[in-house]
C-alpha cells in the first residue's frame, strides 16, 4: 500500500521531532568526511518529494558522537503525502539509529533553528570500577566519585546571562559570546540493568538555556568534572567567566555522553 496522499502535490513545511544515536555519524550537519544525520534523513525524504533535493534544517548542530532525544528539524518539500504517512514512510526507510518521533505540517514561516527559544541538554557520567561495554557510547566514564550537591553549587555562577567566551571552542566565529543559561542541575542514580558492576552509578547534569556556543555544554561539563576531581579550584568557574579565555576553563568533555533532550519554541516547550 502506498503512502496516504492529500488532494495534490504542493510545497509544504513540516516539523520533525527526531531521536538518534550519534555514534555512527560525523554530526548533524552534512559533511564530506562521513555520514551525517542531516544527509541520512534528506536521502530518505527525497523519494517522498518526487526525487527532488530537499534541505533539512536542524534546531541544533550536534557534533560527531552526540545523541538526541528530541532534536527538531524543519523541511519544505513538494509532496502530496500527509504528515502521518510521511512519518511512517521515513521510519520504514531510515536506519534504526535514527527515528522520527513526531511529524506535523506547520506554517511556511516556521524555521526549526531560528524560531527555537531554548534548548535542554543532558550529560551522563558513569562511575564505578570499570566502564560498562553497554554504556561506553552513552556516558563518560569517571572512576572517581564526587559530591553532586557540591558540584551543583559550584555551577551556580553560570546561571544567568554571561559572556561565555571561556566556554566555547577555539576558532569559533560568532557575533557574540553572550548567552543565557537558565538552569543547571546535577543528579545521581543507577545506570540500570546494563551496568557492568553492581556499584556503578550515573551522574546526570541537565542544562537549560536560550542558546549554546560550540562545545559550550561539553566545556562546562569538563570544567565541573575537573572541579569535582580536584584538577581545578572551586572558584574556577567565576574566574573563567571573568577572564573570558578558553584556557581559563576546564577540558572539553567527550561527545558521547551528551544528549540534546528538547528544543523549545514560543513561551513553552
PDB file of C-alpha atoms in Angstrom:
ATOM      1  CA  UNK A   1       0.000   0.000   0.000  1.00  0.00           C
ATOM      2  CA  UNK A   2       1.397   3.434  -0.959  1.00  0.00           C
ATOM      3  CA  UNK A   3       1.690   6.392   1.350  1.00  0.00           C
ATOM      4  CA  UNK A   4      -1.565   8.251   2.043  1.00  0.00           C
ATOM      5  CA  UNK A   5      -1.930  11.396  -0.026  1.00  0.00           C
ATOM      6  CA  UNK A   6      -3.810  14.668   0.093  1.00  0.00           C
ATOM      7  CA  UNK A   7      -5.543  16.183  -2.962  1.00  0.00           C
ATOM      8  CA  UNK A   8      -2.396  17.033  -4.940  1.00  0.00           C
ATOM      9  CA  UNK A   9       1.277  17.897  -4.583  1.00  0.00           C
ATOM     10  CA  UNK A  10       2.118  21.289  -3.142  1.00  0.00           C
ATOM     11  CA  UNK A  11       5.073  22.841  -1.361  1.00  0.00           C
ATOM     12  CA  UNK A  12       4.519  22.320   2.345  1.00  0.00           C
ATOM     13  CA  UNK A  13       6.533  22.803   5.509  1.00  0.00           C
ATOM     14  CA  UNK A  14       6.932  20.030   8.064  1.00  0.00           C
ATOM     15  CA  UNK A  15       8.298  19.956  11.599  1.00  0.00           C
ATOM     16  CA  UNK A  16      10.057  16.742  12.625  1.00  0.00           C
ATOM     17  CA  UNK A  17      10.966  15.672  16.159  1.00  0.00           C
ATOM     18  CA  UNK A  18      13.853  13.224  15.998  1.00  0.00           C
ATOM     19  CA  UNK A  19      15.833  10.845  18.179  1.00  0.00           C
ATOM     20  CA  UNK A  20      19.166   9.435  17.127  1.00  0.00           C
ATOM     21  CA  UNK A  21      22.221   7.576  18.329  1.00  0.00           C
ATOM     22  CA  UNK A  22      25.081   9.781  17.187  1.00  0.00           C
ATOM     23  CA  UNK A  23      27.827   7.154  17.463  1.00  0.00           C
ATOM     24  CA  UNK A  24      27.930   6.292  13.750  1.00  0.00           C
ATOM     25  CA  UNK A  25      27.643   9.865  12.460  1.00  0.00           C
ATOM     26  CA  UNK A  26      30.042  12.767  11.882  1.00  0.00           C
ATOM     27  CA  UNK A  27      27.434  15.027  13.469  1.00  0.00           C
ATOM     28  CA  UNK A  28      24.145  16.575  12.459  1.00  0.00           C
ATOM     29  CA  UNK A  29      25.435  18.747   9.636  1.00  0.00           C
ATOM     30  CA  UNK A  30      26.108  17.396   6.155  1.00  0.00           C
ATOM     31  CA  UNK A  31      29.843  16.823   5.615  1.00  0.00           C
ATOM     32  CA  UNK A  32      32.188  15.244   3.078  1.00  0.00           C
ATOM     33  CA  UNK A  33      34.113  13.060   5.517  1.00  0.00           C
ATOM     34  CA  UNK A  34      31.357  10.668   6.540  1.00  0.00           C
ATOM     35  CA  UNK A  35      27.631  10.107   7.106  1.00  0.00           C
ATOM     36  CA  UNK A  36      25.699  12.848   8.872  1.00  0.00           C
ATOM     37  CA  UNK A  37      22.257  12.695  10.451  1.00  0.00           C
ATOM     38  CA  UNK A  38      21.047  15.526   8.207  1.00  0.00           C
ATOM     39  CA  UNK A  39      22.132  13.820   4.970  1.00  0.00           C
ATOM     40  CA  UNK A  40      20.732  10.468   6.096  1.00  0.00           C
ATOM     41  CA  UNK A  41      17.258  11.939   6.635  1.00  0.00           C
ATOM     42  CA  UNK A  42      17.425  14.028   3.463  1.00  0.00           C
ATOM     43  CA  UNK A  43      18.205  10.881   1.454  1.00  0.00           C
ATOM     44  CA  UNK A  44      15.121   9.222   2.935  1.00  0.00           C
ATOM     45  CA  UNK A  45      12.962  12.293   2.226  1.00  0.00           C
ATOM     46  CA  UNK A  46      13.900  12.856  -1.412  1.00  0.00           C
ATOM     47  CA  UNK A  47      11.993   9.864  -2.879  1.00  0.00           C
ATOM     48  CA  UNK A  48       8.936  11.118  -0.971  1.00  0.00           C
ATOM     49  CA  UNK A  49       9.384  14.523  -2.646  1.00  0.00           C
ATOM     50  CA  UNK A  50       9.304  13.107  -6.152  1.00  0.00           C
ATOM     51  CA  UNK A  51      13.069  12.729  -6.277  1.00  0.00           C
ATOM     52  CA  UNK A  52      13.666  16.453  -5.809  1.00  0.00           C
ATOM     53  CA  UNK A  53      16.513  17.526  -3.477  1.00  0.00           C
ATOM     54  CA  UNK A  54      15.388  18.701  -0.039  1.00  0.00           C
ATOM     55  CA  UNK A  55      17.207  20.621   2.691  1.00  0.00           C
ATOM     56  CA  UNK A  56      16.560  19.710   6.300  1.00  0.00           C
ATOM     57  CA  UNK A  57      17.191  22.448   8.884  1.00  0.00           C
ATOM     58  CA  UNK A  58      18.068  21.287  12.392  1.00  0.00           C
ATOM     59  CA  UNK A  59      17.495  23.276  15.568  1.00  0.00           C
ATOM     60  CA  UNK A  60      20.884  22.197  16.892  1.00  0.00           C
ATOM     61  CA  UNK A  61      24.022  21.197  15.017  1.00  0.00           C
ATOM     62  CA  UNK A  62      25.109  18.334  17.240  1.00  0.00           C
ATOM     63  CA  UNK A  63      28.756  17.264  16.979  1.00  0.00           C
ATOM     64  CA  UNK A  64      30.075  13.847  15.983  1.00  0.00           C
ATOM     65  CA  UNK A  65      29.067  11.280  18.595  1.00  0.00           C
ATOM     66  CA  UNK A  66      26.427  13.478  20.280  1.00  0.00           C
ATOM     67  CA  UNK A  67      22.983  11.909  20.649  1.00  0.00           C
ATOM     68  CA  UNK A  68      19.468  13.373  20.542  1.00  0.00           C
ATOM     69  CA  UNK A  69      16.287  12.510  22.405  1.00  0.00           C
ATOM     70  CA  UNK A  70      14.367  15.447  20.954  1.00  0.00           C
ATOM     71  CA  UNK A  71      16.122  17.178  18.069  1.00  0.00           C
ATOM     72  CA  UNK A  72      13.756  19.300  15.953  1.00  0.00           C
ATOM     73  CA  UNK A  73      14.092  19.882  12.214  1.00  0.00           C
ATOM     74  CA  UNK A  74      12.070  21.608   9.519  1.00  0.00           C
ATOM     75  CA  UNK A  75      11.827  20.921   5.811  1.00  0.00           C
ATOM     76  CA  UNK A  76       9.994  22.422   2.834  1.00  0.00           C
ATOM     77  CA  UNK A  77       9.091  19.884   0.169  1.00  0.00           C
ATOM     78  CA  UNK A  78       6.735  19.325  -2.734  1.00  0.00           C
ATOM     79  CA  UNK A  79       4.567  16.364  -1.797  1.00  0.00           C
ATOM     80  CA  UNK A  80       1.000  15.124  -1.623  1.00  0.00           C
ATOM     81  CA  UNK A  81       1.711  12.739   1.277  1.00  0.00           C
ATOM     82  CA  UNK A  82       0.112  13.634   4.593  1.00  0.00           C
ATOM     83  CA  UNK A  83       2.143  14.065   7.773  1.00  0.00           C
ATOM     84  CA  UNK A  84       1.261  10.744   9.443  1.00  0.00           C
ATOM     85  CA  UNK A  85       2.051   8.751   6.321  1.00  0.00           C
ATOM     86  CA  UNK A  86       5.265  10.704   5.826  1.00  0.00           C
ATOM     87  CA  UNK A  87       6.431   9.787   9.335  1.00  0.00           C
ATOM     88  CA  UNK A  88       5.655   6.106   8.753  1.00  0.00           C
ATOM     89  CA  UNK A  89       7.432   6.114   5.395  1.00  0.00           C
ATOM     90  CA  UNK A  90      10.522   7.740   6.879  1.00  0.00           C
ATOM     91  CA  UNK A  91      10.764   5.292   9.773  1.00  0.00           C
ATOM     92  CA  UNK A  92      10.402   2.420   7.325  1.00  0.00           C
ATOM     93  CA  UNK A  93      13.373   3.747   5.336  1.00  0.00           C
ATOM     94  CA  UNK A  94      15.722   5.273   7.897  1.00  0.00           C
ATOM     95  CA  UNK A  95      18.374   3.211   9.714  1.00  0.00           C
ATOM     96  CA  UNK A  96      17.289   2.103  13.172  1.00  0.00           C
ATOM     97  CA  UNK A  97      19.643   4.550  14.890  1.00  0.00           C
ATOM     98  CA  UNK A  98      17.554   7.468  13.570  1.00  0.00           C
ATOM     99  CA  UNK A  99      13.832   7.690  14.399  1.00  0.00           C
ATOM    100  CA  UNK A 100      11.063  10.169  13.669  1.00  0.00           C
ATOM    101  CA  UNK A 101       9.156  10.626  16.944  1.00  0.00           C
ATOM    102  CA  UNK A 102       6.636  13.149  15.614  1.00  0.00           C
ATOM    103  CA  UNK A 103       5.935  14.915  12.335  1.00  0.00           C
ATOM    104  CA  UNK A 104       3.414  17.658  11.657  1.00  0.00           C
ATOM    105  CA  UNK A 105       2.636  20.213   8.986  1.00  0.00           C
ATOM    106  CA  UNK A 106       3.386  23.760  10.148  1.00  0.00           C
ATOM    107  CA  UNK A 107       3.086  27.290   8.712  1.00  0.00           C
ATOM    108  CA  UNK A 108       5.540  28.072   5.926  1.00  0.00           C
ATOM    109  CA  UNK A 109       7.338  30.644   8.087  1.00  0.00           C
ATOM    110  CA  UNK A 110       8.413  28.051  10.669  1.00  0.00           C
ATOM    111  CA  UNK A 111      12.193  27.617  10.950  1.00  0.00           C
ATOM    112  CA  UNK A 112      13.500  24.948  13.318  1.00  0.00           C
ATOM    113  CA  UNK A 113      16.690  26.812  14.171  1.00  0.00           C
ATOM    114  CA  UNK A 114      15.731  30.493  14.173  1.00  0.00           C
ATOM    115  CA  UNK A 115      12.368  30.009  15.908  1.00  0.00           C
ATOM    116  CA  UNK A 116      13.826  27.991  18.800  1.00  0.00           C
ATOM    117  CA  UNK A 117      13.740  29.876  22.097  1.00  0.00           C
ATOM    118  CA  UNK A 118      15.575  27.401  24.338  1.00  0.00           C
ATOM    119  CA  UNK A 119      17.259  24.003  24.415  1.00  0.00           C
ATOM    120  CA  UNK A 120      17.732  21.367  27.073  1.00  0.00           C
ATOM    121  CA  UNK A 121      20.813  19.144  27.183  1.00  0.00           C
ATOM    122  CA  UNK A 122      21.775  16.233  29.416  1.00  0.00           C
ATOM    123  CA  UNK A 123      25.239  14.868  30.075  1.00  0.00           C
ATOM    124  CA  UNK A 124      25.826  11.432  31.637  1.00  0.00           C
ATOM    125  CA  UNK A 125      28.839  10.489  33.754  1.00  0.00           C
ATOM    126  CA  UNK A 126      29.344   6.820  34.671  1.00  0.00           C
ATOM    127  CA  UNK A 127      31.131   5.948  37.927  1.00  0.00           C
ATOM    128  CA  UNK A 128      32.346   2.518  39.003  1.00  0.00           C
ATOM    129  CA  UNK A 129      35.194   0.034  38.943  1.00  0.00           C
ATOM    130  CA  UNK A 130      35.206  -0.331  35.164  1.00  0.00           C
ATOM    131  CA  UNK A 131      33.463   1.088  32.132  1.00  0.00           C
ATOM    132  CA  UNK A 132      30.373  -0.810  31.020  1.00  0.00           C
ATOM    133  CA  UNK A 133      30.638  -2.236  27.481  1.00  0.00           C
ATOM    134  CA  UNK A 134      26.991  -1.247  27.065  1.00  0.00           C
ATOM    135  CA  UNK A 135      27.327   2.304  28.403  1.00  0.00           C
ATOM    136  CA  UNK A 136      30.640   3.192  26.774  1.00  0.00           C
ATOM    137  CA  UNK A 137      28.960   5.116  23.917  1.00  0.00           C
ATOM    138  CA  UNK A 138      26.436   6.929  26.122  1.00  0.00           C
ATOM    139  CA  UNK A 139      28.376   8.151  29.173  1.00  0.00           C
ATOM    140  CA  UNK A 140      31.801   9.491  30.111  1.00  0.00           C
ATOM    141  CA  UNK A 141      33.482   7.009  32.466  1.00  0.00           C
ATOM    142  CA  UNK A 142      34.863   8.816  35.512  1.00  0.00           C
ATOM    143  CA  UNK A 143      36.023   6.274  38.132  1.00  0.00           C
ATOM    144  CA  UNK A 144      36.343   8.890  40.875  1.00  0.00           C
ATOM    145  CA  UNK A 145      33.262   9.746  42.910  1.00  0.00           C
ATOM    146  CA  UNK A 146      32.469  13.325  43.866  1.00  0.00           C
ATOM    147  CA  UNK A 147      29.820  15.251  45.759  1.00  0.00           C
ATOM    148  CA  UNK A 148      26.971  16.003  43.348  1.00  0.00           C
ATOM    149  CA  UNK A 149      25.403  18.650  45.598  1.00  0.00           C
ATOM    150  CA  UNK A 150      28.744  20.447  45.848  1.00  0.00           C
ATOM    151  CA  UNK A 151      29.172  20.206  42.089  1.00  0.00           C
ATOM    152  CA  UNK A 152      25.757  21.780  41.508  1.00  0.00           C
ATOM    153  CA  UNK A 153      26.645  24.569  43.931  1.00  0.00           C
ATOM    154  CA  UNK A 154      29.919  25.186  42.064  1.00  0.00           C
ATOM    155  CA  UNK A 155      27.908  25.527  38.824  1.00  0.00           C
ATOM    156  CA  UNK A 156      25.570  28.244  40.090  1.00  0.00           C
ATOM    157  CA  UNK A 157      27.745  31.190  38.920  1.00  0.00           C
ATOM    158  CA  UNK A 158      26.959  30.020  35.372  1.00  0.00           C
ATOM    159  CA  UNK A 159      23.248  30.727  35.810  1.00  0.00           C
ATOM    160  CA  UNK A 160      22.073  33.912  34.148  1.00  0.00           C
ATOM    161  CA  UNK A 161      23.221  35.963  31.183  1.00  0.00           C
ATOM    162  CA  UNK A 162      27.007  35.996  30.824  1.00  0.00           C
ATOM    163  CA  UNK A 163      29.813  36.229  28.323  1.00  0.00           C
ATOM    164  CA  UNK A 164      30.692  32.539  27.895  1.00  0.00           C
ATOM    165  CA  UNK A 165      33.804  33.150  25.758  1.00  0.00           C
ATOM    166  CA  UNK A 166      35.858  30.850  28.017  1.00  0.00           C
ATOM    167  CA  UNK A 167      33.375  28.057  27.363  1.00  0.00           C
ATOM    168  CA  UNK A 168      33.437  27.937  23.571  1.00  0.00           C
ATOM    169  CA  UNK A 169      35.647  26.035  21.143  1.00  0.00           C
ATOM    170  CA  UNK A 170      38.769  27.827  19.967  1.00  0.00           C
ATOM    171  CA  UNK A 171      38.292  29.300  16.494  1.00  0.00           C
ATOM    172  CA  UNK A 172      34.516  29.698  16.727  1.00  0.00           C
ATOM    173  CA  UNK A 173      33.114  32.515  14.603  1.00  0.00           C
ATOM    174  CA  UNK A 174      30.075  34.077  16.280  1.00  0.00           C
ATOM    175  CA  UNK A 175      28.838  37.651  16.564  1.00  0.00           C
ATOM    176  CA  UNK A 176      28.527  37.465  20.344  1.00  0.00           C
ATOM    177  CA  UNK A 177      29.542  35.005  23.039  1.00  0.00           C
ATOM    178  CA  UNK A 178      26.851  36.246  25.436  1.00  0.00           C
ATOM    179  CA  UNK A 179      24.308  33.545  26.267  1.00  0.00           C
ATOM    180  CA  UNK A 180      21.654  32.897  28.915  1.00  0.00           C
ATOM    181  CA  UNK A 181      21.886  29.711  30.986  1.00  0.00           C
ATOM    182  CA  UNK A 182      18.600  29.312  32.833  1.00  0.00           C
ATOM    183  CA  UNK A 183      19.253  26.229  34.956  1.00  0.00           C
ATOM    184  CA  UNK A 184      21.824  23.549  35.668  1.00  0.00           C
ATOM    185  CA  UNK A 185      21.027  20.582  37.914  1.00  0.00           C
ATOM    186  CA  UNK A 186      23.071  17.579  38.996  1.00  0.00           C
ATOM    187  CA  UNK A 187      21.512  14.232  39.962  1.00  0.00           C
ATOM    188  CA  UNK A 188      22.641  10.705  40.766  1.00  0.00           C
ATOM    189  CA  UNK A 189      21.098   7.320  40.020  1.00  0.00           C
ATOM    190  CA  UNK A 190      21.745   3.736  38.992  1.00  0.00           C
ATOM    191  CA  UNK A 191      22.574   3.132  35.313  1.00  0.00           C
ATOM    192  CA  UNK A 192      20.157   0.200  35.090  1.00  0.00           C
ATOM    193  CA  UNK A 193      20.469  -3.474  34.236  1.00  0.00           C
ATOM    194  CA  UNK A 194      23.272  -2.919  31.715  1.00  0.00           C
ATOM    195  CA  UNK A 195      25.818  -1.766  34.293  1.00  0.00           C
ATOM    196  CA  UNK A 196      28.999  -3.857  34.306  1.00  0.00           C
ATOM    197  CA  UNK A 197      29.338  -3.700  38.098  1.00  0.00           C
ATOM    198  CA  UNK A 198      26.653  -3.567  40.842  1.00  0.00           C
ATOM    199  CA  UNK A 199      28.258  -0.498  42.425  1.00  0.00           C
ATOM    200  CA  UNK A 200      28.078   1.553  39.216  1.00  0.00           C
ATOM    201  CA  UNK A 201      26.268   4.888  39.357  1.00  0.00           C
ATOM    202  CA  UNK A 202      25.417   7.613  36.863  1.00  0.00           C
ATOM    203  CA  UNK A 203      25.600  11.354  37.427  1.00  0.00           C
ATOM    204  CA  UNK A 204      23.297  13.333  35.141  1.00  0.00           C
ATOM    205  CA  UNK A 205      23.897  17.017  34.534  1.00  0.00           C
ATOM    206  CA  UNK A 206      20.966  18.856  32.939  1.00  0.00           C
ATOM    207  CA  UNK A 207      21.354  22.272  31.326  1.00  0.00           C
ATOM    208  CA  UNK A 208      18.590  24.599  30.117  1.00  0.00           C
ATOM    209  CA  UNK A 209      19.464  27.702  28.156  1.00  0.00           C
ATOM    210  CA  UNK A 210      18.310  30.068  25.448  1.00  0.00           C
ATOM    211  CA  UNK A 211      21.259  29.123  23.260  1.00  0.00           C
ATOM    212  CA  UNK A 212      24.672  27.497  23.424  1.00  0.00           C
ATOM    213  CA  UNK A 213      28.050  28.180  21.837  1.00  0.00           C
ATOM    214  CA  UNK A 214      30.020  25.475  20.024  1.00  0.00           C
ATOM    215  CA  UNK A 215      31.236  22.935  22.614  1.00  0.00           C
ATOM    216  CA  UNK A 216      29.813  25.132  25.406  1.00  0.00           C
ATOM    217  CA  UNK A 217      27.968  22.300  27.162  1.00  0.00           C
ATOM    218  CA  UNK A 218      30.937  19.944  26.898  1.00  0.00           C
ATOM    219  CA  UNK A 219      33.377  22.548  28.246  1.00  0.00           C
ATOM    220  CA  UNK A 220      31.037  23.309  31.159  1.00  0.00           C
ATOM    221  CA  UNK A 221      30.863  19.583  31.931  1.00  0.00           C
ATOM    222  CA  UNK A 222      34.628  19.171  31.634  1.00  0.00           C
ATOM    223  CA  UNK A 223      35.157  22.127  33.960  1.00  0.00           C
ATOM    224  CA  UNK A 224      32.739  20.717  36.540  1.00  0.00           C
ATOM    225  CA  UNK A 225      34.443  17.313  36.407  1.00  0.00           C
ATOM    226  CA  UNK A 226      37.826  18.987  36.833  1.00  0.00           C
ATOM    227  CA  UNK A 227      36.483  20.820  39.895  1.00  0.00           C
ATOM    228  CA  UNK A 228      34.889  17.654  41.264  1.00  0.00           C
ATOM    229  CA  UNK A 229      38.080  15.631  40.895  1.00  0.00           C
ATOM    230  CA  UNK A 230      40.346  18.367  42.246  1.00  0.00           C
ATOM    231  CA  UNK A 231      42.084  19.293  38.991  1.00  0.00           C
ATOM    232  CA  UNK A 232      40.649  22.821  39.206  1.00  0.00           C
ATOM    233  CA  UNK A 233      39.928  25.011  42.219  1.00  0.00           C
ATOM    234  CA  UNK A 234      36.321  25.562  43.380  1.00  0.00           C
ATOM    235  CA  UNK A 235      36.397  29.156  42.098  1.00  0.00           C
ATOM    236  CA  UNK A 236      37.403  28.107  38.558  1.00  0.00           C
ATOM    237  CA  UNK A 237      34.029  28.968  37.028  1.00  0.00           C
ATOM    238  CA  UNK A 238      33.717  32.604  38.186  1.00  0.00           C
ATOM    239  CA  UNK A 239      37.380  33.119  37.287  1.00  0.00           C
ATOM    240  CA  UNK A 240      36.813  31.719  33.773  1.00  0.00           C
ATOM    241  CA  UNK A 241      33.756  33.938  33.281  1.00  0.00           C
ATOM    242  CA  UNK A 242      35.831  36.943  34.309  1.00  0.00           C
ATOM    243  CA  UNK A 243      38.859  36.117  32.135  1.00  0.00           C
ATOM    244  CA  UNK A 244      36.822  35.138  29.042  1.00  0.00           C
ATOM    245  CA  UNK A 245      39.700  32.986  27.729  1.00  0.00           C
ATOM    246  CA  UNK A 246      39.400  29.328  26.756  1.00  0.00           C
ATOM    247  CA  UNK A 247      42.429  28.235  28.804  1.00  0.00           C
ATOM    248  CA  UNK A 248      40.755  29.558  31.966  1.00  0.00           C
ATOM    249  CA  UNK A 249      38.090  26.826  31.824  1.00  0.00           C
ATOM    250  CA  UNK A 250      38.469  23.049  32.073  1.00  0.00           C
ATOM    251  CA  UNK A 251      38.800  20.358  29.453  1.00  0.00           C
ATOM    252  CA  UNK A 252      36.193  19.549  26.817  1.00  0.00           C
ATOM    253  CA  UNK A 253      34.124  16.532  27.856  1.00  0.00           C
ATOM    254  CA  UNK A 254      33.804  13.717  25.292  1.00  0.00           C
ATOM    255  CA  UNK A 255      30.896  13.999  22.876  1.00  0.00           C
ATOM    256  CA  UNK A 256      29.418  10.567  23.548  1.00  0.00           C
ATOM    257  CA  UNK A 257      27.969  11.458  26.964  1.00  0.00           C
ATOM    258  CA  UNK A 258      25.895  14.354  25.611  1.00  0.00           C
ATOM    259  CA  UNK A 259      22.217  14.279  24.620  1.00  0.00           C
ATOM    260  CA  UNK A 260      20.075  17.028  23.101  1.00  0.00           C
ATOM    261  CA  UNK A 261      16.933  16.425  25.138  1.00  0.00           C
ATOM    262  CA  UNK A 262      14.442  19.006  23.910  1.00  0.00           C
ATOM    263  CA  UNK A 263      14.057  22.125  21.807  1.00  0.00           C
ATOM    264  CA  UNK A 264      11.558  24.744  22.955  1.00  0.00           C
ATOM    265  CA  UNK A 265       9.518  27.190  20.892  1.00  0.00           C
ATOM    266  CA  UNK A 266       7.459  30.208  21.895  1.00  0.00           C
ATOM    267  CA  UNK A 267       6.721  30.621  25.588  1.00  0.00           C
ATOM    268  CA  UNK A 268       6.644  26.885  26.363  1.00  0.00           C
ATOM    269  CA  UNK A 269       8.222  23.543  25.488  1.00  0.00           C
TER     270      UNK A 269
END
